[in-house]
Short mmCIF file of C-alpha atoms and ligand atoms in Angstrom, two decimals:
data_model
loop_
_atom_site.label_atom_id
_atom_site.label_comp_id
_atom_site.label_asym_id
_atom_site.label_seq_id
_atom_site.Cartn_x
_atom_site.Cartn_y
_atom_site.Cartn_z
CA UNK R 1480 -59.53 43.59 -1.56
CA UNK R 1481 -55.78 44.52 -0.99
CA UNK R 1482 -55.25 47.64 0.90
CA UNK R 1483 -53.18 50.54 -0.50
CA UNK R 1484 -49.73 51.19 1.33
CA UNK R 1485 -47.49 54.10 1.16
CA UNK R 1486 -43.86 54.29 2.24
CA UNK R 1487 -42.16 56.87 4.74
CA UNK R 1488 -38.56 57.19 4.20
CA UNK R 1489 -35.98 59.22 5.99
CA UNK R 1490 -32.16 59.06 5.22
CA UNK R 1491 -28.95 59.11 7.27
CA UNK R 1492 -26.06 60.26 4.73
CA UNK R 1493 -22.51 60.17 5.56
CA UNK R 1494 -20.17 62.29 3.55
CA UNK R 1495 -16.33 62.06 3.82
CA UNK R 1496 -15.11 65.47 3.80
CA UNK R 1497 -12.11 66.56 1.13
CA UNK R 1498 -9.58 67.87 3.92
CA UNK R 1499 -6.07 67.27 3.46
CA UNK R 1500 -5.65 66.07 6.91
CA UNK R 1501 -7.96 63.93 9.42
CA UNK R 1502 -10.46 65.59 11.84
CA UNK R 1503 -8.52 65.43 14.98
CA UNK R 1504 -4.85 64.97 13.91
CA UNK R 1505 -2.36 65.74 11.13
CA UNK R 1506 -2.33 62.30 9.32
CA UNK R 1507 -3.28 62.57 5.56
CA UNK R 1508 -6.81 61.37 4.48
CA UNK R 1509 -5.47 60.26 1.08
CA UNK R 1510 -7.20 57.20 -0.26
CA UNK R 1511 -5.22 53.98 -0.33
CA UNK R 1512 -1.51 54.06 0.84
CA UNK R 1513 0.09 51.28 2.49
CA UNK R 1514 -2.11 50.12 5.42
CA UNK R 1515 -1.54 51.79 8.45
CA UNK R 1516 0.97 54.36 7.14
CA UNK R 1517 -1.48 57.20 7.67
CA UNK R 1518 -1.66 56.87 11.45
CA UNK R 1519 -0.53 58.44 14.52
CA UNK R 1520 -1.28 57.87 18.39
CA UNK R 1521 -4.33 59.86 18.13
CA UNK R 1522 -6.19 58.15 15.18
CA UNK R 1523 -4.98 54.72 16.68
CA UNK R 1524 -6.51 55.46 20.25
CA UNK R 1525 -3.35 55.31 22.11
CA UNK R 1526 -3.42 56.33 25.81
CA UNK R 1527 -2.83 59.87 26.51
CA UNK R 1528 -3.17 61.08 22.97
CA UNK R 1529 -5.19 64.26 22.38
CA UNK R 1530 -7.45 65.37 19.65
CA UNK R 1531 -7.29 68.86 18.24
CA UNK R 1532 -10.28 69.79 15.73
CA UNK R 1533 -9.31 70.60 12.18
CA UNK R 1534 -10.52 73.88 11.30
CA UNK R 1535 -11.29 73.14 7.79
CA UNK R 1536 -13.99 70.54 8.87
CA UNK R 1537 -15.75 73.14 10.64
CA UNK R 1538 -15.64 75.35 7.50
CA UNK R 1539 -16.85 72.50 5.36
CA UNK R 1540 -19.67 71.56 7.70
CA UNK R 1541 -20.90 75.08 7.99
CA UNK R 1542 -20.67 75.73 4.39
CA UNK R 1543 -22.96 72.49 3.67
CA UNK R 1544 -25.31 73.74 6.33
CA UNK R 1545 -25.73 77.01 4.88
CA UNK R 1546 -26.28 75.83 1.52
CA UNK R 1547 -29.11 73.43 2.85
CA UNK R 1548 -30.82 76.32 4.52
CA UNK R 1549 -29.85 74.93 8.06
CA UNK R 1550 -29.41 77.08 11.35
CA UNK R 1551 -25.86 76.97 12.20
CA UNK R 1552 -25.10 76.75 15.92
CA UNK R 1553 -23.07 79.42 17.56
CA UNK R 1554 -22.00 76.89 20.08
CA UNK R 1555 -21.41 73.11 19.42
CA UNK R 1556 -19.86 70.34 21.22
CA UNK R 1557 -18.50 66.85 20.50
CA UNK R 1558 -19.82 63.54 22.29
CA UNK R 1559 -18.33 60.15 22.66
CA UNK R 1560 -20.32 57.22 21.26
CA UNK R 1561 -19.10 54.23 23.12
CA UNK R 1562 -18.90 50.90 21.62
CA UNK R 1563 -16.24 48.27 20.89
CA UNK R 1564 -15.39 47.12 17.42
CA UNK R 1565 -11.79 46.24 16.25
CA UNK R 1566 -11.97 49.04 13.52
CA UNK R 1567 -12.53 51.57 16.41
CA UNK R 1568 -9.35 51.59 18.37
CA UNK R 1569 -10.28 54.27 20.90
CA UNK R 1570 -13.58 52.18 21.93
CA UNK R 1571 -15.67 55.20 21.03
CA UNK R 1572 -16.26 57.32 18.11
CA UNK R 1573 -16.09 61.18 18.49
CA UNK R 1574 -19.29 62.63 16.97
CA UNK R 1575 -22.05 65.03 17.99
CA UNK R 1576 -25.19 64.09 19.81
CA UNK R 1577 -26.47 66.90 21.94
CA UNK R 1578 -25.46 70.05 20.07
CA UNK R 1579 -24.74 69.22 16.32
CA UNK R 1580 -23.54 72.11 14.27
CA UNK R 1581 -26.49 72.38 11.91
CA UNK R 1582 -30.12 72.00 12.39
CA UNK R 1583 -33.47 72.53 10.77
CA UNK R 1584 -32.65 72.88 6.95
CA UNK R 1585 -34.19 71.69 3.86
CA UNK R 1586 -33.47 71.14 0.26
CA UNK R 1587 -35.93 71.02 -2.72
CA UNK R 1588 -35.97 68.28 -5.11
CA UNK R 1589 -38.04 67.64 -8.36
CA UNK R 1590 -37.04 70.98 -9.80
CA UNK R 1591 -35.41 71.48 -13.13
CA UNK R 1592 -31.89 70.93 -11.45
CA UNK R 1593 -32.78 67.38 -10.58
CA UNK R 1594 -32.05 65.10 -13.39
CA UNK R 1595 -35.15 63.05 -12.21
CA UNK R 1596 -38.09 64.55 -13.91
CA UNK R 1597 -40.14 61.69 -12.51
CA UNK R 1598 -41.00 63.80 -9.39
CA UNK R 1599 -44.15 65.72 -9.90
CA UNK R 1600 -43.49 69.29 -9.00
CA UNK R 1601 -41.35 70.50 -6.21
CA UNK R 1602 -41.03 68.93 -2.91
CA UNK R 1603 -39.15 69.99 0.02
CA UNK R 1604 -37.09 67.54 2.00
CA UNK R 1605 -36.44 68.68 5.47
CA UNK R 1606 -33.07 68.11 7.17
CA UNK R 1607 -33.26 67.36 10.81
CA UNK R 1608 -29.51 68.17 11.49
CA UNK R 1609 -25.80 67.82 10.25
CA UNK R 1610 -23.02 66.86 12.75
CA UNK R 1611 -19.45 66.14 12.43
CA UNK R 1612 -17.80 62.77 13.31
CA UNK R 1613 -14.80 60.75 12.58
CA UNK R 1614 -14.81 57.61 10.43
CA UNK R 1615 -13.63 54.20 11.37
CA UNK R 1616 -10.78 52.04 10.15
CA UNK R 1617 -11.33 49.28 7.61
CA UNK R 1618 -11.46 45.62 8.51
CA UNK R 1619 -10.11 43.29 5.78
CA UNK R 1620 -11.50 39.72 5.91
CA UNK R 1621 -8.83 37.56 4.22
CA UNK R 1622 -10.09 35.81 1.26
CA UNK R 1623 -10.16 32.03 1.90
CA UNK R 1624 -8.04 32.61 4.94
CA UNK R 1625 -9.22 32.78 8.50
CA UNK R 1626 -7.62 36.13 9.37
CA UNK R 1627 -9.08 39.80 9.48
CA UNK R 1628 -6.69 42.40 9.10
CA UNK R 1629 -7.24 46.00 10.13
CA UNK R 1630 -6.25 49.31 8.37
CA UNK R 1631 -6.57 52.29 10.30
CA UNK R 1632 -5.78 54.85 7.44
CA UNK R 1633 -9.41 55.84 7.26
CA UNK R 1634 -9.76 56.12 11.14
CA UNK R 1635 -10.32 59.85 12.02
CA UNK R 1636 -10.94 60.87 8.28
CA UNK R 1637 -13.87 63.60 8.75
CA UNK R 1638 -17.51 62.84 8.07
CA UNK R 1639 -20.55 64.72 8.12
CA UNK R 1640 -23.87 63.00 8.74
CA UNK R 1641 -26.68 64.56 7.36
CA UNK R 1642 -29.96 63.23 8.73
CA UNK R 1643 -33.42 63.90 6.83
CA UNK R 1644 -36.79 64.13 8.32
CA UNK R 1645 -38.83 61.07 7.03
CA UNK R 1646 -40.29 63.15 4.10
CA UNK R 1647 -39.63 60.87 1.12
CA UNK R 1648 -42.25 58.36 -0.07
CA UNK R 1649 -40.45 56.52 -2.91
CA UNK R 1650 -37.09 55.63 -4.42
CA UNK R 1651 -37.20 58.38 -7.13
CA UNK R 1652 -37.41 60.90 -4.18
CA UNK R 1653 -34.56 59.35 -2.25
CA UNK R 1654 -32.28 59.42 -5.26
CA UNK R 1655 -33.32 63.01 -6.15
CA UNK R 1656 -32.49 64.06 -2.58
CA UNK R 1657 -29.17 62.22 -2.82
CA UNK R 1658 -28.28 63.83 -6.10
CA UNK R 1659 -29.24 67.31 -4.93
CA UNK R 1660 -26.78 66.89 -1.82
CA UNK R 1661 -24.14 65.45 -4.04
CA UNK R 1662 -24.50 68.37 -6.38
CA UNK R 1663 -24.38 71.05 -3.51
CA UNK R 1664 -21.47 69.26 -1.84
CA UNK R 1665 -19.65 68.96 -5.22
CA UNK R 1666 -20.14 72.54 -6.12
CA UNK R 1667 -18.64 73.42 -2.66
CA UNK R 1668 -15.77 71.10 -3.20
CA UNK R 1669 -16.45 69.62 0.25
CA UNK R 1670 -16.21 66.03 -1.03
CA UNK R 1671 -16.45 63.95 -4.09
CA UNK R 1672 -19.55 62.06 -2.92
CA UNK R 1673 -18.78 58.85 -4.60
CA UNK R 1674 -21.11 56.04 -3.62
CA UNK R 1675 -18.98 53.36 -4.87
CA UNK R 1676 -15.88 54.25 -3.14
CA UNK R 1677 -17.79 55.21 0.03
CA UNK R 1678 -17.22 58.77 0.07
CA UNK R 1679 -20.98 59.12 0.45
CA UNK R 1680 -23.00 56.44 2.09
CA UNK R 1681 -26.71 56.34 2.61
CA UNK R 1682 -28.68 54.48 5.26
CA UNK R 1683 -32.22 54.06 4.38
CA UNK R 1684 -34.95 54.14 7.25
CA UNK R 1685 -38.19 52.90 5.77
CA UNK R 1686 -41.70 52.14 7.12
CA UNK R 1687 -45.00 51.63 5.37
CA UNK R 1688 -48.25 52.50 6.28
CA UNK R 1689 -51.96 52.48 5.02
CA UNK R 1690 -52.38 55.33 2.44
CA UNK R 1691 -53.91 58.21 4.01
CA UNK R 1692 -53.17 57.50 7.60
CA UNK R 1693 -51.09 59.87 9.72
CA UNK R 1694 -49.34 57.34 12.25
CA UNK R 1695 -45.94 56.06 10.97
CA UNK R 1696 -45.20 52.51 10.93
CA UNK R 1697 -42.39 50.69 12.45
CA UNK R 1698 -39.30 51.42 10.40
CA UNK R 1699 -36.12 49.39 9.61
CA UNK R 1700 -32.72 50.73 8.67
CA UNK R 1701 -30.96 49.45 5.60
CA UNK R 1702 -27.11 49.81 5.37
CA UNK R 1703 -24.74 48.81 2.84
CA UNK R 1704 -26.13 50.53 -0.06
CA UNK R 1705 -23.31 51.58 -2.51
CA UNK R 1706 -25.27 52.69 -5.83
CA UNK R 1707 -28.38 54.26 -6.87
CA UNK R 1708 -29.25 50.94 -8.17
CA UNK R 1709 -28.86 49.13 -4.92
CA UNK R 1710 -30.88 51.92 -3.14
CA UNK R 1711 -33.59 51.39 -5.57
CA UNK R 1712 -33.79 47.60 -5.42
CA UNK R 1713 -33.42 47.58 -1.58
CA UNK R 1714 -36.34 49.92 -1.18
CA UNK R 1715 -38.61 47.89 -3.55
CA UNK R 1716 -37.52 44.61 -1.68
CA UNK R 1717 -38.23 46.22 1.65
CA UNK R 1718 -41.56 47.72 0.86
CA UNK R 1719 -42.77 44.22 -0.18
CA UNK R 1720 -41.30 42.65 2.76
CA UNK R 1721 -42.97 44.91 5.29
CA UNK R 1722 -46.37 44.89 3.38
CA UNK R 1723 -46.08 40.91 3.35
CA UNK R 1724 -45.64 41.08 7.35
CA UNK R 1725 -48.35 43.42 7.76
CA UNK R 1726 -50.85 41.47 5.58
CA UNK R 1727 -50.04 38.33 7.39
CA UNK R 1728 -50.60 39.79 10.89
CA UNK R 1729 -47.06 39.63 11.82
CA UNK R 1730 -45.12 42.67 13.35
CA UNK R 1731 -42.31 44.59 11.61
CA UNK R 1732 -39.32 44.57 13.82
CA UNK R 1733 -37.31 47.66 14.28
CA UNK R 1734 -33.91 46.65 13.24
CA UNK R 1735 -30.89 47.35 11.22
CA UNK R 1736 -30.76 45.15 8.14
CA UNK R 1737 -27.93 44.70 5.72
CA UNK R 1738 -28.68 44.72 1.94
CA UNK R 1739 -26.83 41.85 -0.08
CA UNK R 1740 -26.25 43.29 -3.50
CA UNK R 1741 -25.29 40.01 -5.07
CA UNK R 1742 -28.23 37.93 -3.64
CA UNK R 1743 -30.72 41.06 -3.79
CA UNK R 1744 -32.11 40.34 -0.37
CA UNK R 1745 -31.79 42.15 2.85
CA UNK R 1746 -31.05 40.32 6.17
CA UNK R 1747 -31.30 41.26 9.73
CA UNK R 1748 -28.06 42.61 11.02
CA UNK R 1749 -28.80 43.74 14.67
CA UNK R 1750 -31.76 45.02 16.57
CA UNK R 1751 -32.11 48.68 16.35
CA UNK R 1752 -29.85 50.50 18.81
CA UNK R 1753 -30.61 53.52 20.55
CA UNK R 1754 -28.50 56.48 21.50
CA UNK R 1755 -28.96 55.31 25.14
CA UNK R 1756 -27.21 52.11 24.38
CA UNK R 1757 -23.99 54.10 23.40
CA UNK R 1758 -23.74 56.00 26.80
CA UNK R 1759 -23.00 59.21 24.90
CA UNK R 1760 -21.35 61.85 26.86
CA UNK R 1761 -19.32 65.06 26.13
CA UNK R 1762 -15.98 64.45 24.98
CA UNK R 1763 -13.61 65.92 27.80
CA UNK R 1764 -10.80 66.17 25.46
CA UNK R 1765 -12.20 68.70 23.21
CA UNK R 1766 -13.26 72.11 24.00
CA UNK R 1767 -16.79 73.40 22.92
CA UNK R 1768 -16.61 75.14 19.67
CA UNK R 1769 -17.76 78.84 19.42
CA UNK R 1770 -18.73 79.94 16.10
CA UNK R 1771 -18.65 83.86 15.46
CA UNK R 1772 -20.65 85.87 13.06
CA UNK R 1773 -17.26 86.76 11.54
CA UNK R 1774 -16.65 83.14 10.78
CA UNK R 1775 -19.99 82.49 9.26
CA UNK R 1776 -19.73 85.90 7.27
CA UNK R 1777 -16.53 84.58 5.74
CA UNK R 1778 -18.01 81.21 4.89
CA UNK R 1779 -20.99 82.93 3.22
CA UNK R 1780 -18.91 85.20 1.05
CA UNK R 1781 -17.22 82.17 -0.10
CA UNK R 1782 -20.13 80.16 -1.11
CA UNK R 1783 -20.05 79.60 -4.92
CA UNK R 1784 -22.99 80.47 -7.34
CA UNK R 1785 -24.96 77.13 -7.01
CA UNK R 1786 -26.69 75.48 -9.99
CA UNK R 1787 -30.02 77.15 -9.37
CA UNK R 1788 -28.59 80.67 -9.76
CA UNK R 1789 -26.24 79.54 -12.53
CA UNK R 1790 -29.18 78.19 -14.49
CA UNK R 1791 -31.11 81.26 -14.26
CA UNK R 1792 -28.12 83.33 -15.20
CA UNK R 1793 -27.10 81.14 -18.25
CA UNK R 1794 -30.58 81.73 -19.59
CA UNK R 1795 -30.44 85.43 -19.06
CA UNK R 1796 -26.90 85.86 -20.25
CA UNK R 1797 -26.37 83.25 -23.17
CA UNK R 1798 -28.75 82.18 -25.85
CA UNK R 1799 -28.31 78.34 -25.22
CA UNK R 1800 -30.89 75.65 -25.21
CA UNK R 1801 -32.40 74.56 -21.84
CA UNK R 1802 -30.92 71.02 -22.35
CA UNK R 1803 -27.52 72.26 -22.70
CA UNK R 1804 -27.59 74.65 -19.65
CA UNK R 1805 -28.68 71.32 -17.71
CA UNK R 1806 -25.64 69.47 -18.85
CA UNK R 1807 -23.14 72.59 -18.53
CA UNK R 1808 -24.42 73.10 -14.85
CA UNK R 1809 -24.21 69.60 -13.79
CA UNK R 1810 -20.49 70.36 -12.43
CA UNK R 1811 -19.10 73.46 -11.30
CA UNK R 1812 -15.97 72.94 -13.06
CA UNK R 1813 -17.79 72.39 -16.33
CA UNK R 1814 -19.85 75.44 -15.88
CA UNK R 1815 -16.83 77.62 -15.14
P1 LIG A 3006 -32.42 57.07 15.77
O1 LIG A 3006 -31.85 58.27 16.39
O2 LIG A 3006 -33.05 55.95 16.51
O3 LIG A 3006 -31.45 56.68 14.62
P2 LIG A 3006 -34.05 59.08 14.29
O4 LIG A 3006 -35.15 59.58 15.08
O5 LIG A 3006 -32.76 60.10 14.50
O6 LIG A 3006 -33.63 57.73 14.84
O7 LIG A 3006 -34.23 58.71 12.85
C1 LIG A 3006 -33.48 58.27 12.13
C2 LIG A 3006 -33.83 58.31 10.67
O8 LIG A 3006 -34.95 57.61 10.54
C3 LIG A 3006 -34.06 59.89 10.33
O9 LIG A 3006 -33.78 59.96 8.91
C4 LIG A 3006 -35.90 59.68 10.26
O10 LIG A 3006 -36.26 60.57 9.32
C5 LIG A 3006 -36.02 58.27 10.02
N1 LIG A 3006 -37.45 57.90 10.54
C6 LIG A 3006 -37.64 58.08 11.86
N2 LIG A 3006 -39.02 57.51 11.86
C7 LIG A 3006 -39.17 56.94 10.75
C8 LIG A 3006 -40.44 56.09 10.51
N3 LIG A 3006 -41.42 55.71 11.09
N4 LIG A 3006 -40.40 55.66 8.98
C9 LIG A 3006 -39.24 56.03 8.15
N5 LIG A 3006 -38.34 56.75 8.60
C10 LIG A 3006 -38.24 57.15 9.90
MG1 LIG A 3007 -29.75 57.96 13.95
ZN1 LIG A 3008 -3.55 60.51 12.95
#
């Protein structure tokens, strides 16, 4: 008799914010451009260069936090995540570990505003935190050649990272969650959230356990998923791989795996790193951020009417079919 297994899934979602300039300098965030033309001493990690926080990043992060039912910190700080990689010229990434801007939120999926009707009923997916950080540069491995080139245009582009609790149990819920986040963030104009172009990137943390048991299994983290299709396939492949290991009495190893879209398999990338491995410490170049009630009030007053309220209002005010309301409210632009 085969045992029944269930999946436990949590996501880490990176979203590039639609600011005109980078998070800690005045360089343009515009996509493309001649390599290394949108750079300065700050975003290329030159000695002595000092970062200054872009206020717009704070506004977007707070707006996303409010829209996802988070508590917004009144006091938050930036920390250095230390590691060497050629796309990371400072040898650390400025992020938030100890005091992220948003905590303890949630979104609901499986409602009429999700285009995925396969989820039965509503389900609340909790958000552990949202923090602000900077993106890294881009490495270009020369085709057929033996050189790797680096473009720092993306270095210092603002990101928010949305970390969910492990509340999802299949690919449909994962996609519904991502669609919900994308909808909210697009309504806010905070990002275009394109998976293909990398302005939205989701890492999938997944473990399996025997159905009905409490204790969570060992998880792996999958990266490089740049479409809903890839996410769906990677989840199914990882589910089968982990069940196979458990059934044959082998341990699941906690690690980061890379999904190969063409081969449709994942392979081990590195053992799972811990916060301790990065020797995080508060960034001494950036003052802590105090968020006032007035600032939050301003953000609140600027929040758009989101899809849920729009749907209700359209039902009330116009005599149009439910299906049409669904289509019209898919984007704020169309609804307007
Ligand atoms: P770390 O800080 O080591 O990356 P976190 O505790 O922050 O680990 O979790 C990262 C992500 O992994 C979160 O989205 C969380 O929901 C998810 N996660 C944690 N434990 C499990 C588990 N056993 N199975 C599946 N997902 C998990
Ligand atoms: Mg993490
Ligand atoms: Zn710069």
